[in-house]
Short mmCIF file of C-alpha atoms in Angstrom, two decimals:
data_model
loop_
_atom_site.label_atom_id
_atom_site.label_comp_id
_atom_site.label_asym_id
_atom_site.label_seq_id
_atom_site.Cartn_x
_atom_site.Cartn_y
_atom_site.Cartn_z
CA UNK A 791 17.48 -3.15 0.16
CA UNK A 792 19.42 -3.18 3.41
CA UNK A 793 19.00 -0.84 6.38
CA UNK A 794 20.83 -1.06 9.70
CA UNK A 795 22.58 -4.19 8.43
CA UNK A 796 19.32 -6.14 7.97
CA UNK A 797 17.59 -7.18 4.79
CA UNK A 798 14.45 -5.22 3.95
CA UNK A 799 11.56 -7.09 2.31
CA UNK A 800 11.03 -5.90 -1.26
CA UNK A 801 7.90 -7.82 -2.27
CA UNK A 802 4.47 -8.18 -0.79
CA UNK A 803 3.28 -6.49 2.39
CA UNK A 804 5.25 -8.27 5.07
CA UNK A 805 7.21 -5.95 7.39
CA UNK A 806 9.93 -6.24 9.98
CA UNK A 807 9.00 -5.38 13.56
CA UNK A 808 11.21 -4.95 16.65
CA UNK A 809 11.56 -7.81 19.09
CA UNK A 810 9.68 -5.93 21.84
CA UNK A 811 6.49 -6.32 19.79
CA UNK A 812 6.91 -10.10 19.85
CA UNK A 813 7.59 -9.99 23.59
CA UNK A 814 4.33 -8.08 24.05
CA UNK A 815 2.04 -10.34 22.04
CA UNK A 816 3.64 -13.75 22.65
CA UNK A 817 1.48 -14.45 25.69
CA UNK A 818 -1.70 -13.29 24.00
CA UNK A 819 -4.15 -15.44 22.12
CA UNK A 820 -2.82 -14.29 18.78
CA UNK A 821 -4.54 -15.29 15.51
CA UNK A 822 -2.26 -16.68 12.84
CA UNK A 823 -1.02 -15.38 10.54
CA UNK A 824 -0.43 -12.25 12.59
CA UNK A 825 -1.75 -9.09 10.97
CA UNK A 826 -0.90 -5.57 12.12
CA UNK A 827 -2.40 -2.17 11.47
CA UNK A 828 0.02 0.69 10.77
CA UNK A 829 -1.43 4.17 11.26
CA UNK A 830 1.03 6.94 10.30
CA UNK A 831 0.51 10.15 12.25
CA UNK A 832 -0.99 13.04 10.25
CA UNK A 833 -2.31 10.59 7.67
CA UNK A 834 -5.99 9.68 7.49
CA UNK A 835 -5.22 6.20 6.18
CA UNK A 836 -4.24 2.92 7.76
CA UNK A 837 -2.31 0.02 6.26
CA UNK A 838 -2.79 -3.65 7.13
CA UNK A 839 0.36 -5.74 6.87
CA UNK A 840 1.78 -9.10 7.78
CA UNK A 841 5.05 -9.66 9.64
CA UNK A 842 8.11 -11.32 8.17
CA UNK A 843 10.48 -11.22 11.14
CA UNK A 844 10.91 -9.49 14.49
CA UNK A 845 14.40 -8.23 13.66
CA UNK A 846 13.87 -4.49 13.17
CA UNK A 847 15.75 -2.02 15.39
CA UNK A 848 13.98 -0.99 18.57
CA UNK A 849 11.03 1.33 18.02
CA UNK A 850 11.31 0.99 14.23
CA UNK A 851 9.15 -0.61 11.53
CA UNK A 852 10.80 -1.69 8.29
CA UNK A 853 8.46 -1.86 5.29
CA UNK A 854 8.97 -2.67 1.58
CA UNK A 855 9.90 0.44 -0.41
CA UNK A 856 6.78 0.37 -2.61
CA UNK A 857 4.60 0.38 0.51
CA UNK A 858 6.70 3.09 2.14
CA UNK A 859 6.17 5.25 -0.96
CA UNK A 860 2.40 4.70 -0.75
CA UNK A 861 2.42 5.82 2.87
CA UNK A 862 3.93 9.12 1.68
CA UNK A 863 5.96 9.59 4.84
CA UNK A 864 9.59 10.09 5.78
CA UNK A 865 11.86 7.69 7.64
CA UNK A 866 11.60 9.79 10.79
CA UNK A 867 7.80 9.84 10.67
CA UNK A 868 5.95 8.44 13.70
CA UNK A 869 3.36 5.68 13.26
CA UNK A 870 1.21 3.62 15.58
CA UNK A 871 1.01 -0.15 15.26
CA UNK A 872 -1.65 -2.47 16.63
CA UNK A 873 -2.58 -6.12 16.32
CA UNK A 874 -5.60 -6.87 14.11
CA UNK A 875 -8.19 -9.51 15.15
CA UNK A 876 -8.54 -12.60 13.00
CA UNK A 877 -9.59 -11.82 9.42
CA UNK A 878 -11.74 -14.03 7.18
CA UNK A 879 -10.06 -16.10 4.49
CA UNK A 880 -10.36 -14.50 1.09
CA UNK A 881 -12.37 -16.54 -1.43
CA UNK A 882 -12.96 -14.13 -4.29
CA UNK A 883 -11.00 -11.14 -5.49
CA UNK A 884 -11.72 -8.46 -8.09
CA UNK A 885 -8.76 -6.51 -9.43
CA UNK A 886 -7.97 -3.79 -11.93
CA UNK A 887 -4.51 -3.36 -13.42
CA UNK A 888 -3.29 0.15 -14.18
CA UNK A 889 -1.80 -0.86 -17.52
CA UNK A 890 -2.77 -3.18 -20.37
CA UNK A 891 0.76 -4.56 -20.43
CA UNK A 892 -0.16 -6.54 -17.30
CA UNK A 893 -3.19 -8.07 -19.04
CA UNK A 894 -1.09 -8.78 -22.14
CA UNK A 895 1.50 -10.70 -20.11
CA UNK A 896 1.68 -14.38 -20.85
CA UNK A 897 -0.21 -16.20 -18.07
CA UNK A 898 -0.85 -13.06 -16.02
CA UNK A 899 -3.19 -15.08 -13.78
CA UNK A 900 -0.39 -17.48 -12.85
CA UNK A 901 1.97 -14.55 -12.27
CA UNK A 902 -0.57 -12.96 -9.94
CA UNK A 903 -1.26 -16.15 -8.00
CA UNK A 904 2.46 -16.65 -7.37
CA UNK A 905 3.03 -13.05 -6.27
CA UNK A 906 0.02 -12.98 -3.98
CA UNK A 907 1.87 -15.46 -1.77
CA UNK A 908 3.97 -12.51 -0.58
CA UNK A 909 0.84 -10.76 0.70
CA UNK A 910 -0.70 -11.69 4.04
CA UNK A 911 -3.72 -9.42 3.83
CA UNK A 912 -5.54 -7.42 1.15
CA UNK A 913 -7.78 -4.40 1.68
CA UNK A 914 -10.42 -2.96 -0.62
CA UNK A 915 -9.26 0.30 -2.20
CA UNK A 916 -5.55 -0.43 -1.82
CA UNK A 917 -3.07 -0.57 -4.69
CA UNK A 918 -0.53 -3.37 -4.61
CA UNK A 919 2.69 -3.51 -6.58
CA UNK A 920 4.06 -6.61 -8.29
CA UNK A 921 7.40 -7.19 -10.01
CA UNK A 922 8.97 -9.80 -12.23
CA UNK A 923 12.21 -11.35 -11.11
CA UNK A 924 13.51 -11.55 -14.69
CA UNK A 925 13.04 -9.63 -17.92
CA UNK A 926 10.97 -6.46 -17.74
CA UNK A 927 11.31 -5.37 -14.11
CA UNK A 928 9.00 -2.38 -14.34
CA UNK A 929 6.47 -2.73 -11.52
CA UNK A 930 2.83 -3.55 -12.13
CA UNK A 931 0.31 -1.59 -10.08
CA UNK A 932 -2.99 -3.36 -9.42
CA UNK A 933 -6.01 -1.96 -7.58
CA UNK A 934 -8.01 -4.10 -5.15
CA UNK A 935 -11.61 -3.36 -6.18
CA UNK A 936 -13.69 -5.93 -4.26
CA UNK A 937 -13.11 -8.73 -1.74
CA UNK A 938 -15.34 -11.61 -0.63
CA UNK A 939 -15.07 -14.46 1.85
CA UNK A 940 -17.15 -17.62 1.56
CA UNK A 941 -19.65 -19.25 3.89
CA UNK A 942 -21.17 -22.67 3.38
CA UNK A 943 -20.19 -25.34 0.89
CA UNK A 944 -21.41 -26.76 -2.40
CA UNK A 945 -24.66 -25.30 -3.71
CA UNK A 946 -25.27 -23.45 -0.43
CA UNK A 947 -21.93 -21.61 -0.70
CA UNK A 948 -22.28 -17.81 -0.58
CA UNK A 949 -19.79 -15.00 -1.10
CA UNK A 950 -19.92 -12.21 1.48
CA UNK A 951 -18.29 -8.81 0.72
CA UNK A 952 -15.59 -7.68 3.14
CA UNK A 953 -13.20 -4.75 3.51
CA UNK A 954 -10.12 -6.82 4.36
CA UNK A 955 -9.25 -10.51 4.29
CA UNK A 956 -6.36 -12.91 4.72
CA UNK A 957 -4.89 -14.36 1.52
CA UNK A 958 -2.66 -17.12 2.90
CA UNK A 959 -3.76 -20.70 2.29
CA UNK A 960 -6.74 -19.63 0.17
CA UNK A 961 -8.20 -20.86 -3.08
CA UNK A 962 -8.99 -17.60 -4.83
CA UNK A 963 -11.48 -16.91 -7.57
CA UNK A 964 -9.98 -14.05 -9.57
CA UNK A 965 -12.00 -11.49 -11.50
CA UNK A 966 -10.38 -8.77 -13.61
CA UNK A 967 -11.77 -5.43 -14.71
CA UNK A 968 -10.51 -3.73 -17.86
CA UNK A 969 -7.15 -2.04 -17.30
CA UNK A 970 -7.24 1.68 -16.48
CA UNK A 971 -5.33 2.69 -19.62
CA UNK A 972 -7.44 0.57 -22.00
CA UNK A 973 -8.77 2.41 -25.05
CA UNK A 974 -11.48 1.17 -27.38
CA UNK A 975 -9.98 0.51 -30.83
CA UNK A 976 -11.37 2.55 -33.69
CA UNK A 977 -13.51 0.50 -36.09
CA UNK A 978 -11.66 -0.50 -39.25
CA UNK A 979 -13.20 0.50 -42.60
CA UNK A 980 -13.76 -2.38 -45.00
CA UNK A 981 -13.92 -2.26 -48.79
CA UNK A 982 -17.00 -0.42 -49.99
CA UNK A 983 -17.37 1.57 -46.76
CA UNK A 984 -16.58 5.19 -46.05
CA UNK A 985 -17.08 7.47 -43.13
CA UNK A 986 -19.78 9.38 -45.05
CA UNK A 987 -22.25 7.34 -47.11
CA UNK A 988 -23.20 8.23 -50.69
CA UNK A 989 -26.79 8.82 -49.59
CA UNK A 990 -25.58 11.43 -47.09
CA UNK A 991 -23.62 13.16 -49.83
CA UNK A 992 -26.74 13.35 -52.04
CA UNK A 993 -28.78 14.74 -49.16
CA UNK A 994 -26.21 17.48 -48.64
CA UNK A 995 -26.33 18.50 -52.32
CA UNK A 996 -28.98 21.15 -53.06
CA UNK A 997 -31.29 20.47 -56.01
CA UNK A 998 -30.22 22.71 -58.90
CA UNK A 999 -32.84 24.80 -60.73
CA UNK A 1000 -32.47 27.37 -63.44
CA UNK A 1001 -35.07 30.11 -63.58
CA UNK A 1002 -36.16 32.25 -66.50
CA UNK A 1003 -34.08 35.01 -68.11
CA UNK A 1004 -33.82 37.36 -71.07
CA UNK A 1005 -31.82 36.50 -74.16
CA UNK A 1006 -29.57 39.16 -75.69
CA UNK A 1007 -31.62 39.04 -78.92
CA UNK A 1008 -34.80 39.93 -77.01
CA UNK A 1009 -36.51 36.55 -77.46
CA UNK A 1010 -37.92 34.62 -74.50
CA UNK A 1011 -35.32 32.40 -72.84
CA UNK A 1012 -36.08 28.74 -72.26
CA UNK A 1013 -35.29 27.27 -68.85
CA UNK A 1014 -35.28 23.77 -67.43
CA UNK A 1015 -34.87 21.86 -64.19
CA UNK A 1016 -32.13 19.27 -63.93
CA UNK A 1017 -33.79 15.85 -63.91
CA UNK A 1018 -31.20 13.89 -62.01
CA UNK A 1019 -27.77 13.96 -60.55
CA UNK A 1020 -26.16 12.84 -63.80
CA UNK A 1021 -26.94 16.24 -65.33
CA UNK A 1022 -24.27 17.69 -63.07
CA UNK A 1023 -21.58 15.72 -64.89
#
């Protein structure tokens, strides 16, 4: 997508910033990769993003469309931007896809690892959007459920939970929760099975009993109790 004659990023969470931002931070001790916090006015939510280029028009931020939609703002909306201190490197990531079609994709782990290269930072509770370049181009929405960074090495290595972390140059351990639209399959009936067992049917049948009565010829009537279920047939 192109705005103001410049190419807008479509994947990941890298944005375009104006050149005056670079002029402001260039003499600072800036951690790399640079991460910025976008805080739209009138929204109680902030978004952490990376930067692709400093080529946006003055006083403008250009973001991928999927991220712009998540911000739920208009193009004329005002937002504050600030530089984020260095974030820990992500070591472990727990995700949950919105749809089973993501989990049913051939090599969905490989697809995810490739697409995560377009993301500089991930934040717990966010939803990221991924797309295929070919074939089915419907987007995949994936929730970020948990994030950890690692301390130590070998047997002393520990995973520490974190709210946000950098994903560039990381070796990620990926953990997937069941997709949001997953439904438990109904058990299949095999030969000789039914939803109601024969013993249940017998329990539901009342025991039949015939009491005494008077015959039309005035003699005493004989009565009997059915001995078993076969007498019903």
